[in-house]
Short mmCIF file of C-alpha atoms in Angstrom, two decimals:
data_model
loop_
_atom_site.label_atom_id
_atom_site.label_comp_id
_atom_site.label_asym_id
_atom_site.label_seq_id
_atom_site.Cartn_x
_atom_site.Cartn_y
_atom_site.Cartn_z
CA MET A 829 80.85 -153.90 -95.71
CA ARG A 830 83.05 -156.43 -93.74
CA LEU A 831 81.94 -157.91 -90.39
CA GLU A 832 85.03 -156.43 -88.55
CA HIS A 833 83.76 -153.01 -90.10
CA ILE A 834 80.61 -153.04 -88.51
CA VAL A 835 81.77 -153.89 -85.04
CA LEU A 836 84.39 -151.28 -84.93
CA HIS A 837 82.11 -148.85 -86.27
CA ASN A 838 79.32 -149.77 -83.34
CA LEU A 839 82.42 -149.94 -80.86
CA ARG A 840 83.08 -146.05 -82.06
CA ARG A 841 79.42 -145.24 -82.17
CA ARG A 842 78.65 -146.66 -78.85
CA LYS A 843 81.96 -145.49 -76.75
CA GLY A 844 80.36 -144.85 -73.44
CA ARG A 845 78.90 -148.42 -73.07
CA ALA A 846 82.24 -149.98 -74.59
CA ILE A 847 84.13 -147.77 -72.15
CA PHE A 848 82.10 -149.25 -69.30
CA LEU A 849 82.81 -152.45 -70.05
CA VAL A 850 86.30 -152.29 -70.44
CA ILE A 851 86.60 -150.63 -66.97
CA GLY A 852 84.28 -153.17 -65.48
CA LEU A 853 86.91 -156.21 -66.83
CA LEU A 854 90.13 -153.67 -66.39
CA ILE A 855 89.01 -153.56 -62.70
CA GLY A 856 88.20 -157.35 -62.15
CA VAL A 857 91.88 -158.25 -63.93
CA ALA A 858 93.88 -155.42 -61.94
CA THR A 859 92.24 -156.55 -58.85
CA VAL A 860 93.47 -160.37 -59.81
CA VAL A 861 96.90 -159.20 -60.91
CA THR A 862 97.25 -157.22 -58.03
CA LEU A 863 96.67 -160.25 -55.64
CA LEU A 864 98.42 -162.60 -57.14
CA SER A 865 101.71 -160.33 -57.70
CA LEU A 866 101.49 -159.30 -53.98
CA THR A 867 100.97 -163.00 -53.00
CA ASP A 868 103.83 -163.91 -55.40
CA ALA A 869 106.19 -161.13 -54.10
CA MET A 870 105.38 -161.72 -50.65
CA GLY A 871 105.59 -165.39 -50.80
CA GLN A 872 108.87 -165.21 -52.43
CA ARG A 873 109.86 -162.67 -49.17
CA ALA A 874 108.51 -164.88 -46.81
CA GLN A 875 109.61 -167.96 -47.84
CA HIS A 876 113.36 -166.56 -48.16
CA GLU A 877 113.21 -165.51 -44.68
CA LEU A 878 111.57 -168.59 -43.33
CA GLU A 879 114.48 -170.54 -45.24
CA ASN A 880 116.81 -168.35 -43.57
CA PHE A 881 115.46 -168.40 -40.09
CA GLY A 882 116.58 -171.63 -38.67
CA ALA A 883 118.22 -175.24 -39.72
CA ASN A 884 116.03 -177.66 -41.65
CA ILE A 885 118.80 -180.15 -42.01
CA ILE A 886 120.71 -181.79 -39.39
CA ILE A 887 123.80 -183.71 -39.63
CA THR A 888 125.27 -185.66 -36.42
CA PRO A 889 127.86 -188.65 -36.33
CA ARG A 890 126.16 -191.64 -36.88
CA SER A 891 125.58 -193.71 -33.85
CA ASP A 892 124.00 -197.21 -33.29
CA ALA A 893 122.13 -196.23 -30.19
CA LEU A 894 118.71 -194.75 -30.21
CA ALA A 895 118.05 -191.41 -28.80
CA LEU A 896 117.30 -191.56 -24.77
CA ASN A 897 115.59 -188.08 -24.48
CA TYR A 898 112.73 -185.98 -25.65
CA GLY A 899 111.51 -182.81 -24.96
CA GLY A 900 114.80 -182.16 -23.15
CA ILE A 901 114.14 -184.83 -20.69
CA GLN A 902 117.20 -187.42 -20.31
CA LEU A 903 117.29 -190.61 -19.45
CA ALA A 904 119.26 -190.64 -16.19
CA GLY A 905 122.55 -192.65 -15.88
CA VAL A 906 122.66 -192.96 -19.51
CA THR A 907 126.09 -191.26 -21.63
CA LEU A 908 126.06 -191.57 -25.17
CA VAL A 909 129.51 -191.53 -26.72
CA ALA A 910 129.32 -190.42 -30.45
CA LYS A 911 132.82 -189.97 -32.57
CA GLU A 912 132.91 -186.24 -33.49
CA LEU A 913 133.06 -185.23 -37.18
CA GLU A 914 136.31 -184.29 -38.65
CA GLN A 915 135.52 -180.26 -39.61
CA SER A 916 137.47 -180.62 -42.88
CA SER A 917 135.05 -182.93 -44.39
CA LEU A 918 132.69 -180.28 -44.51
CA ALA A 919 134.45 -178.72 -47.53
CA ASN A 920 132.66 -182.01 -49.37
CA ILE A 921 129.34 -180.36 -48.99
CA ASP A 922 130.55 -178.23 -51.78
CA ASP A 923 130.43 -180.96 -54.19
CA ILE A 924 126.91 -181.75 -53.96
CA PRO A 925 124.62 -181.12 -57.12
CA ASN A 926 122.34 -178.84 -55.01
CA ARG A 927 125.00 -176.78 -53.49
CA ARG A 928 123.34 -173.63 -54.54
CA ASN A 929 120.57 -174.26 -52.20
CA VAL A 930 122.25 -174.46 -49.09
CA ALA A 931 122.20 -170.81 -47.47
CA THR A 932 124.00 -171.90 -44.55
CA ILE A 933 126.35 -174.17 -42.73
CA ALA A 934 126.82 -173.75 -39.00
CA PRO A 935 129.20 -176.48 -37.47
CA LYS A 936 128.89 -176.82 -33.72
CA VAL A 937 130.97 -178.78 -30.90
CA LEU A 938 129.73 -179.51 -27.69
CA GLY A 939 131.13 -181.09 -24.52
CA ALA A 940 131.03 -180.35 -20.73
CA VAL A 941 133.45 -177.77 -19.20
CA GLU A 942 133.58 -177.17 -15.36
CA VAL A 943 132.78 -173.72 -13.71
CA ASP A 944 133.35 -173.54 -10.00
CA GLY A 945 133.28 -177.38 -9.80
CA GLN A 946 130.02 -177.08 -11.75
CA ARG A 947 129.79 -179.27 -14.94
CA ILE A 948 128.35 -176.89 -17.70
CA MET A 949 127.43 -177.64 -21.23
CA MET A 950 129.93 -175.61 -23.97
CA MET A 951 128.98 -174.98 -27.39
CA GLY A 952 131.55 -173.94 -29.81
CA VAL A 953 129.96 -171.97 -33.20
CA ASP A 954 131.36 -170.16 -36.18
CA PRO A 955 130.00 -166.88 -35.04
CA ALA A 956 129.19 -165.72 -38.69
CA ALA A 957 126.95 -168.66 -39.56
CA GLU A 958 125.20 -169.27 -35.96
CA PHE A 959 124.25 -165.82 -35.66
CA LYS A 960 122.51 -165.46 -39.09
CA LEU A 961 121.00 -168.69 -38.38
CA LYS A 962 119.65 -167.70 -35.03
CA ARG A 963 118.34 -164.58 -35.93
CA TRP A 964 115.30 -165.02 -32.98
CA TRP A 965 118.11 -164.70 -30.38
CA SER A 966 117.90 -161.82 -28.01
CA ILE A 967 121.51 -160.84 -26.91
CA ALA A 968 122.17 -157.89 -24.34
CA GLY A 969 125.73 -157.05 -25.39
CA ARG A 970 126.91 -158.63 -28.62
CA PRO A 971 127.55 -162.06 -29.77
CA VAL A 972 131.06 -163.40 -29.86
CA GLU A 973 133.39 -162.76 -32.39
CA GLN A 974 136.92 -164.15 -31.57
CA GLY A 975 139.19 -164.85 -28.77
CA ARG A 976 138.19 -166.48 -25.36
CA GLU A 977 134.89 -164.58 -25.63
CA LEU A 978 131.52 -165.89 -24.09
CA LEU A 979 127.66 -165.67 -24.54
CA VAL A 980 126.00 -166.94 -22.03
CA GLY A 981 122.66 -168.64 -21.50
CA ASP A 982 119.98 -167.32 -19.28
CA ALA A 983 120.21 -170.37 -17.11
CA VAL A 984 123.80 -169.94 -16.82
CA VAL A 985 123.50 -166.56 -15.95
CA LYS A 986 120.91 -166.99 -12.79
CA ARG A 987 123.19 -169.70 -11.38
CA PHE A 988 126.52 -167.94 -11.67
CA ASN A 989 124.97 -164.42 -11.15
CA LEU A 990 126.76 -163.10 -14.30
CA ASN A 991 127.05 -159.87 -15.63
CA MET A 992 128.18 -158.14 -18.88
CA GLY A 993 132.27 -157.76 -18.59
CA ASP A 994 132.90 -160.65 -16.05
CA THR A 995 135.65 -162.93 -16.40
CA LEU A 996 134.63 -166.57 -16.11
CA LYS A 997 137.21 -169.43 -15.41
CA VAL A 998 136.26 -172.43 -17.58
CA ASN A 999 138.57 -175.41 -17.27
CA GLY A 1000 141.05 -173.24 -15.67
CA GLN A 1001 141.20 -170.63 -18.46
CA ASP A 1002 139.90 -167.35 -18.43
CA PHE A 1003 136.82 -166.05 -20.70
CA THR A 1004 135.09 -162.69 -20.62
CA VAL A 1005 131.34 -162.41 -21.01
CA VAL A 1006 130.55 -160.45 -23.74
CA GLY A 1007 126.92 -161.19 -24.24
CA LEU A 1008 123.90 -162.35 -22.17
CA LEU A 1009 121.34 -164.52 -24.16
CA ALA A 1010 117.67 -163.45 -23.15
CA LYS A 1011 115.55 -166.68 -22.07
CA THR A 1012 114.72 -168.92 -25.31
CA GLY A 1013 113.08 -171.54 -23.33
CA SER A 1014 115.15 -174.31 -24.83
CA GLN A 1015 118.44 -175.84 -24.22
CA ASP A 1016 120.63 -172.91 -25.71
CA ASP A 1017 119.46 -171.49 -21.94
CA GLN A 1018 121.68 -173.99 -20.46
CA LEU A 1019 125.23 -173.22 -22.67
CA LEU A 1020 128.30 -171.50 -22.89
CA ILE A 1021 128.62 -170.22 -26.39
CA ALA A 1022 132.29 -169.45 -27.44
CA PRO A 1023 133.89 -169.22 -30.89
CA LEU A 1024 134.39 -172.68 -32.69
CA ASP A 1025 138.41 -172.69 -32.50
CA GLU A 1026 138.43 -171.73 -28.71
CA ALA A 1027 135.82 -174.08 -27.72
CA GLN A 1028 137.75 -177.07 -29.89
CA ALA A 1029 141.11 -176.20 -27.89
CA THR A 1030 139.31 -175.68 -24.56
CA LEU A 1031 137.32 -179.24 -24.90
CA GLY A 1032 140.24 -180.68 -26.54
CA LYS A 1033 138.50 -181.51 -29.70
CA PRO A 1034 140.87 -179.31 -32.28
CA GLY A 1035 139.39 -179.61 -35.86
CA GLN A 1036 136.45 -181.82 -34.73
CA VAL A 1037 132.53 -180.90 -34.89
CA SER A 1038 129.89 -182.48 -32.75
CA MET A 1039 126.76 -181.32 -35.31
CA VAL A 1040 126.13 -179.29 -38.36
CA GLU A 1041 122.96 -177.41 -38.76
CA ILE A 1042 122.37 -176.65 -42.44
CA ALA A 1043 119.69 -173.69 -43.47
CA ALA A 1044 118.64 -175.27 -47.12
CA LEU A 1045 116.55 -173.32 -49.69
CA CYS A 1046 114.18 -175.71 -50.69
CA HIS A 1047 111.54 -174.01 -52.75
CA ASP A 1048 112.83 -175.50 -56.12
CA CYS A 1049 114.42 -178.78 -54.36
CA PRO A 1050 112.70 -181.61 -52.59
CA VAL A 1051 114.54 -181.77 -49.45
CA ASP A 1052 114.90 -185.74 -49.41
CA ASP A 1053 117.19 -185.19 -52.19
CA MET A 1054 119.26 -182.98 -50.47
CA VAL A 1055 119.65 -185.16 -47.63
CA ASN A 1056 120.52 -187.97 -50.13
CA GLN A 1057 123.29 -186.23 -51.28
CA LEU A 1058 124.66 -184.95 -48.10
CA GLN A 1059 124.71 -188.57 -46.75
CA THR A 1060 127.02 -189.65 -50.01
CA VAL A 1061 129.68 -187.05 -49.33
CA LEU A 1062 129.69 -187.36 -45.78
CA PRO A 1063 129.83 -191.10 -45.06
CA GLY A 1064 129.46 -192.24 -41.48
CA THR A 1065 127.09 -189.52 -40.51
CA ASP A 1066 123.18 -189.48 -39.98
CA VAL A 1067 121.87 -186.55 -42.03
CA GLN A 1068 118.12 -185.97 -41.22
CA ALA A 1069 115.84 -183.17 -42.54
CA VAL A 1070 113.68 -181.25 -39.85
CA GLN A 1071 110.31 -182.29 -41.72
CA LYS A 1072 107.97 -180.54 -39.37
CA VAL A 1073 109.86 -177.18 -40.07
CA VAL A 1074 109.72 -177.95 -43.98
CA LYS A 1075 106.08 -178.97 -43.81
CA THR A 1076 105.03 -176.07 -41.65
CA ARG A 1077 106.74 -173.66 -44.17
CA MET A 1078 105.24 -174.90 -47.32
CA HIS A 1079 101.40 -175.04 -45.42
CA ALA A 1080 101.75 -171.43 -44.39
CA LEU A 1081 102.69 -170.42 -47.82
CA GLY A 1082 99.95 -172.48 -49.64
CA GLN A 1083 97.47 -171.12 -46.99
CA PHE A 1084 98.57 -167.64 -48.11
CA ARG A 1085 98.25 -168.42 -51.87
CA LEU A 1086 95.03 -170.14 -51.56
CA PHE A 1087 93.63 -166.94 -49.70
CA ALA A 1088 94.74 -164.76 -52.66
CA TRP A 1089 93.36 -167.42 -55.27
CA GLY A 1090 89.78 -167.40 -53.30
CA VAL A 1091 89.31 -163.77 -53.42
CA ALA A 1092 90.72 -163.65 -57.29
CA VAL A 1093 87.89 -166.08 -58.21
CA THR A 1094 85.48 -164.03 -56.59
CA VAL A 1095 86.20 -161.12 -58.60
CA VAL A 1096 86.42 -162.79 -61.64
CA ILE A 1097 82.96 -164.09 -61.04
CA ILE A 1098 81.61 -160.53 -60.29
CA GLY A 1099 83.61 -159.21 -63.42
CA ALA A 1100 81.77 -161.76 -65.59
CA LEU A 1101 78.38 -160.67 -64.23
CA LEU A 1102 79.29 -157.08 -65.03
CA VAL A 1103 79.99 -158.35 -69.13
CA PHE A 1104 76.69 -160.45 -68.87
CA VAL A 1105 74.32 -157.74 -67.86
CA THR A 1106 75.95 -154.92 -69.97
CA MET A 1107 76.14 -157.65 -73.09
CA MET A 1108 72.23 -158.14 -72.38
CA GLY A 1109 71.66 -154.43 -72.04
CA ALA A 1110 73.31 -154.11 -75.50
CA ILE A 1111 71.23 -156.87 -77.47
CA SER A 1112 68.14 -155.21 -76.19
CA GLU A 1113 69.17 -151.96 -77.21
CA ARG A 1114 70.15 -153.07 -80.58
CA THR A 1115 67.35 -155.01 -81.47
CA ARG A 1116 66.16 -152.59 -84.54
CA GLU A 1117 69.57 -152.88 -85.76
CA ILE A 1118 69.91 -156.65 -85.50
CA GLY A 1119 66.51 -156.97 -87.38
CA ILE A 1120 67.74 -155.05 -90.12
CA PHE A 1121 70.87 -157.08 -90.56
CA ARG A 1122 68.64 -160.33 -90.64
CA ALA A 1123 66.10 -158.40 -93.09
CA ILE A 1124 68.90 -157.65 -95.51
CA GLY A 1125 70.41 -161.20 -95.83
CA TYR A 1126 72.53 -161.73 -92.62
CA ARG A 1127 72.41 -165.40 -91.19
CA ARG A 1128 72.24 -166.14 -87.48
CA ARG A 1129 76.04 -167.18 -87.33
CA HIS A 1130 76.96 -163.54 -88.65
CA VAL A 1131 74.90 -162.03 -85.75
CA LEU A 1132 76.62 -164.39 -83.37
CA HIS A 1133 79.85 -163.37 -85.17
CA LEU A 1134 79.33 -159.76 -84.46
CA VAL A 1135 78.47 -160.07 -80.92
CA LEU A 1136 81.26 -162.31 -80.02
CA MET A 1137 83.88 -160.21 -82.15
CA GLU A 1138 82.87 -156.99 -80.28
CA ALA A 1139 83.32 -159.18 -76.75
CA THR A 1140 86.38 -160.49 -77.92
CA ILE A 1141 88.21 -157.00 -78.64
CA VAL A 1142 86.82 -155.26 -75.46
CA SER A 1143 87.69 -158.00 -73.46
CA ALA A 1144 91.56 -158.16 -74.75
CA LEU A 1145 91.84 -154.22 -74.39
CA ALA A 1146 90.50 -154.68 -70.67
CA GLY A 1147 92.81 -157.44 -70.25
CA VAL A 1148 95.80 -155.55 -71.37
CA LEU A 1149 95.28 -152.55 -69.63
CA GLY A 1150 94.07 -154.58 -66.65
CA TYR A 1151 97.43 -156.19 -66.42
CA LEU A 1152 99.35 -152.95 -66.66
CA THR A 1153 97.09 -151.46 -64.10
CA GLY A 1154 97.85 -154.43 -61.96
CA VAL A 1155 101.35 -154.22 -62.03
CA ALA A 1156 101.14 -150.27 -61.07
CA ALA A 1157 98.80 -151.04 -58.30
CA THR A 1158 101.43 -153.82 -56.86
CA LEU A 1159 104.42 -151.51 -57.22
CA VAL A 1160 102.92 -148.65 -55.53
CA ALA A 1161 101.17 -151.37 -52.58
CA LEU A 1162 104.68 -153.53 -52.04
CA PRO A 1163 106.44 -150.58 -50.18
CA LEU A 1164 103.20 -150.22 -48.12
CA LEU A 1165 102.76 -153.94 -46.90
CA ASP A 1166 106.34 -155.04 -46.44
CA GLY A 1167 108.32 -152.28 -45.95
CA GLY A 1168 110.08 -152.41 -49.12
CA LYS A 1169 111.82 -155.77 -48.35
CA ALA A 1170 110.03 -157.58 -51.10
CA SER A 1171 110.22 -156.95 -54.80
CA TRP A 1172 108.04 -157.06 -57.95
CA GLN A 1173 109.52 -159.69 -60.56
CA TRP A 1174 108.07 -159.72 -63.86
CA ASN A 1175 106.20 -162.78 -64.72
CA PRO A 1176 105.27 -163.51 -68.40
CA THR A 1177 103.04 -166.31 -67.45
CA LEU A 1178 100.71 -164.05 -65.52
CA ALA A 1179 100.97 -161.46 -68.23
CA VAL A 1180 99.65 -163.64 -71.18
CA ALA A 1181 97.30 -165.63 -68.70
CA ALA A 1182 95.76 -162.04 -67.39
CA VAL A 1183 94.96 -161.38 -71.21
CA PHE A 1184 93.63 -164.85 -72.29
CA ALA A 1185 91.38 -165.13 -69.13
CA ALA A 1186 90.18 -161.61 -69.56
CA ILE A 1187 88.97 -162.91 -73.07
CA PHE A 1188 87.82 -166.16 -71.87
CA VAL A 1189 85.66 -164.45 -69.31
CA GLY A 1190 84.15 -161.82 -71.79
CA LEU A 1191 83.43 -164.53 -74.26
CA LEU A 1192 81.68 -166.81 -71.66
CA ALA A 1193 79.52 -164.00 -70.48
CA SER A 1194 78.47 -162.92 -73.82
CA LEU A 1195 77.60 -166.45 -74.93
CA GLN A 1196 73.87 -166.38 -73.96
CA PRO A 1197 73.48 -162.76 -75.26
CA ALA A 1198 75.01 -163.51 -78.60
CA PHE A 1199 72.93 -166.51 -78.95
CA ARG A 1200 69.84 -164.32 -77.83
CA ALA A 1201 70.45 -162.20 -80.80
CA SER A 1202 71.19 -164.63 -83.06
CA ARG A 1203 67.79 -166.42 -82.51
CA LEU A 1204 65.94 -163.06 -83.26
CA GLU A 1205 63.79 -163.28 -86.32
CA PRO A 1206 63.86 -160.26 -88.45
CA SER A 1207 59.55 -159.75 -88.33
CA GLU A 1208 60.18 -159.59 -84.50
CA ALA A 1209 62.86 -157.52 -84.51
CA LEU A 1210 61.39 -154.89 -87.01
CA ARG A 1211 58.36 -154.46 -85.20
CA ALA A 1212 60.44 -152.56 -82.57
CA LEU A 1213 60.89 -149.81 -85.64
#
């Protein structure tokens, strides 16, 4: 009789113990697969949301002067005159190698306008890009779309006691207030926001932009590479990555993955202990059987082979079933945890790793019981008869 036949016969004969061992490892593998799949799906979802939630690259006209403001505090009496960018030059962004990583391009034109004898900052924006980038803005009414429409910052609303539908004379031209921006605590509170083309006409800057904000999807490309590429196709500009935003995103995702790995390792250790205890019990139970094998000529390596082969078969089966159970649990849990926004994606690496990890843990936990069984002397084992 071949060793493989003995192993299969033993598994059939002791179905209860084999099933218990498979279930123990299966739960461990399924838990790890579920945690890692959920982490991966929710991490990708969170990364996608974060990357579309604000700009991480800013393009401004190049200036030899150093900035003289910090935290919204501007040094009095200092005026910085910078050359505007040509809006048509932004088409060059399509030529950079990492164009696929550019999610949103939001050009802006800035300038001072006069309202009731007071100077106010006007910002012209591309509505489709700007309101995609500033999803945290809370607007009473609606965003600007086209024509002479205004979205008014909170400080300006209070200064001029504005309401929805009011008409505001800006540089002698009538604009209609269509939206009131809730307080943001930033310089946006001080702005009159208008469609880009109307703001360019009002400010006397046709075809020009003052700055460009870009949301870059940088999960598979270094943001510094994109900065260099943009600098190349837009000469005469300063391109800066908002390092704080990028590093904060990466840190948050890293902590999320670290937590999942911590739980996964804990579950794997518990699974290994379960296999170890079960195999030790099995060796004690099979002392007489092992003694007979040794008495009829089986060597120590044959006994070692028998135990490890049994552990391999059970672990491999637990790995496959555990992976399938983990995927099923992920598909059930994702809609409950993320409202159906995150999606599961087939990860062949995780599938292969789950099976091999189950086999590795099973063999590792079976080594000591296997060596113990192989060291049994026939005379000692047969005394149990």
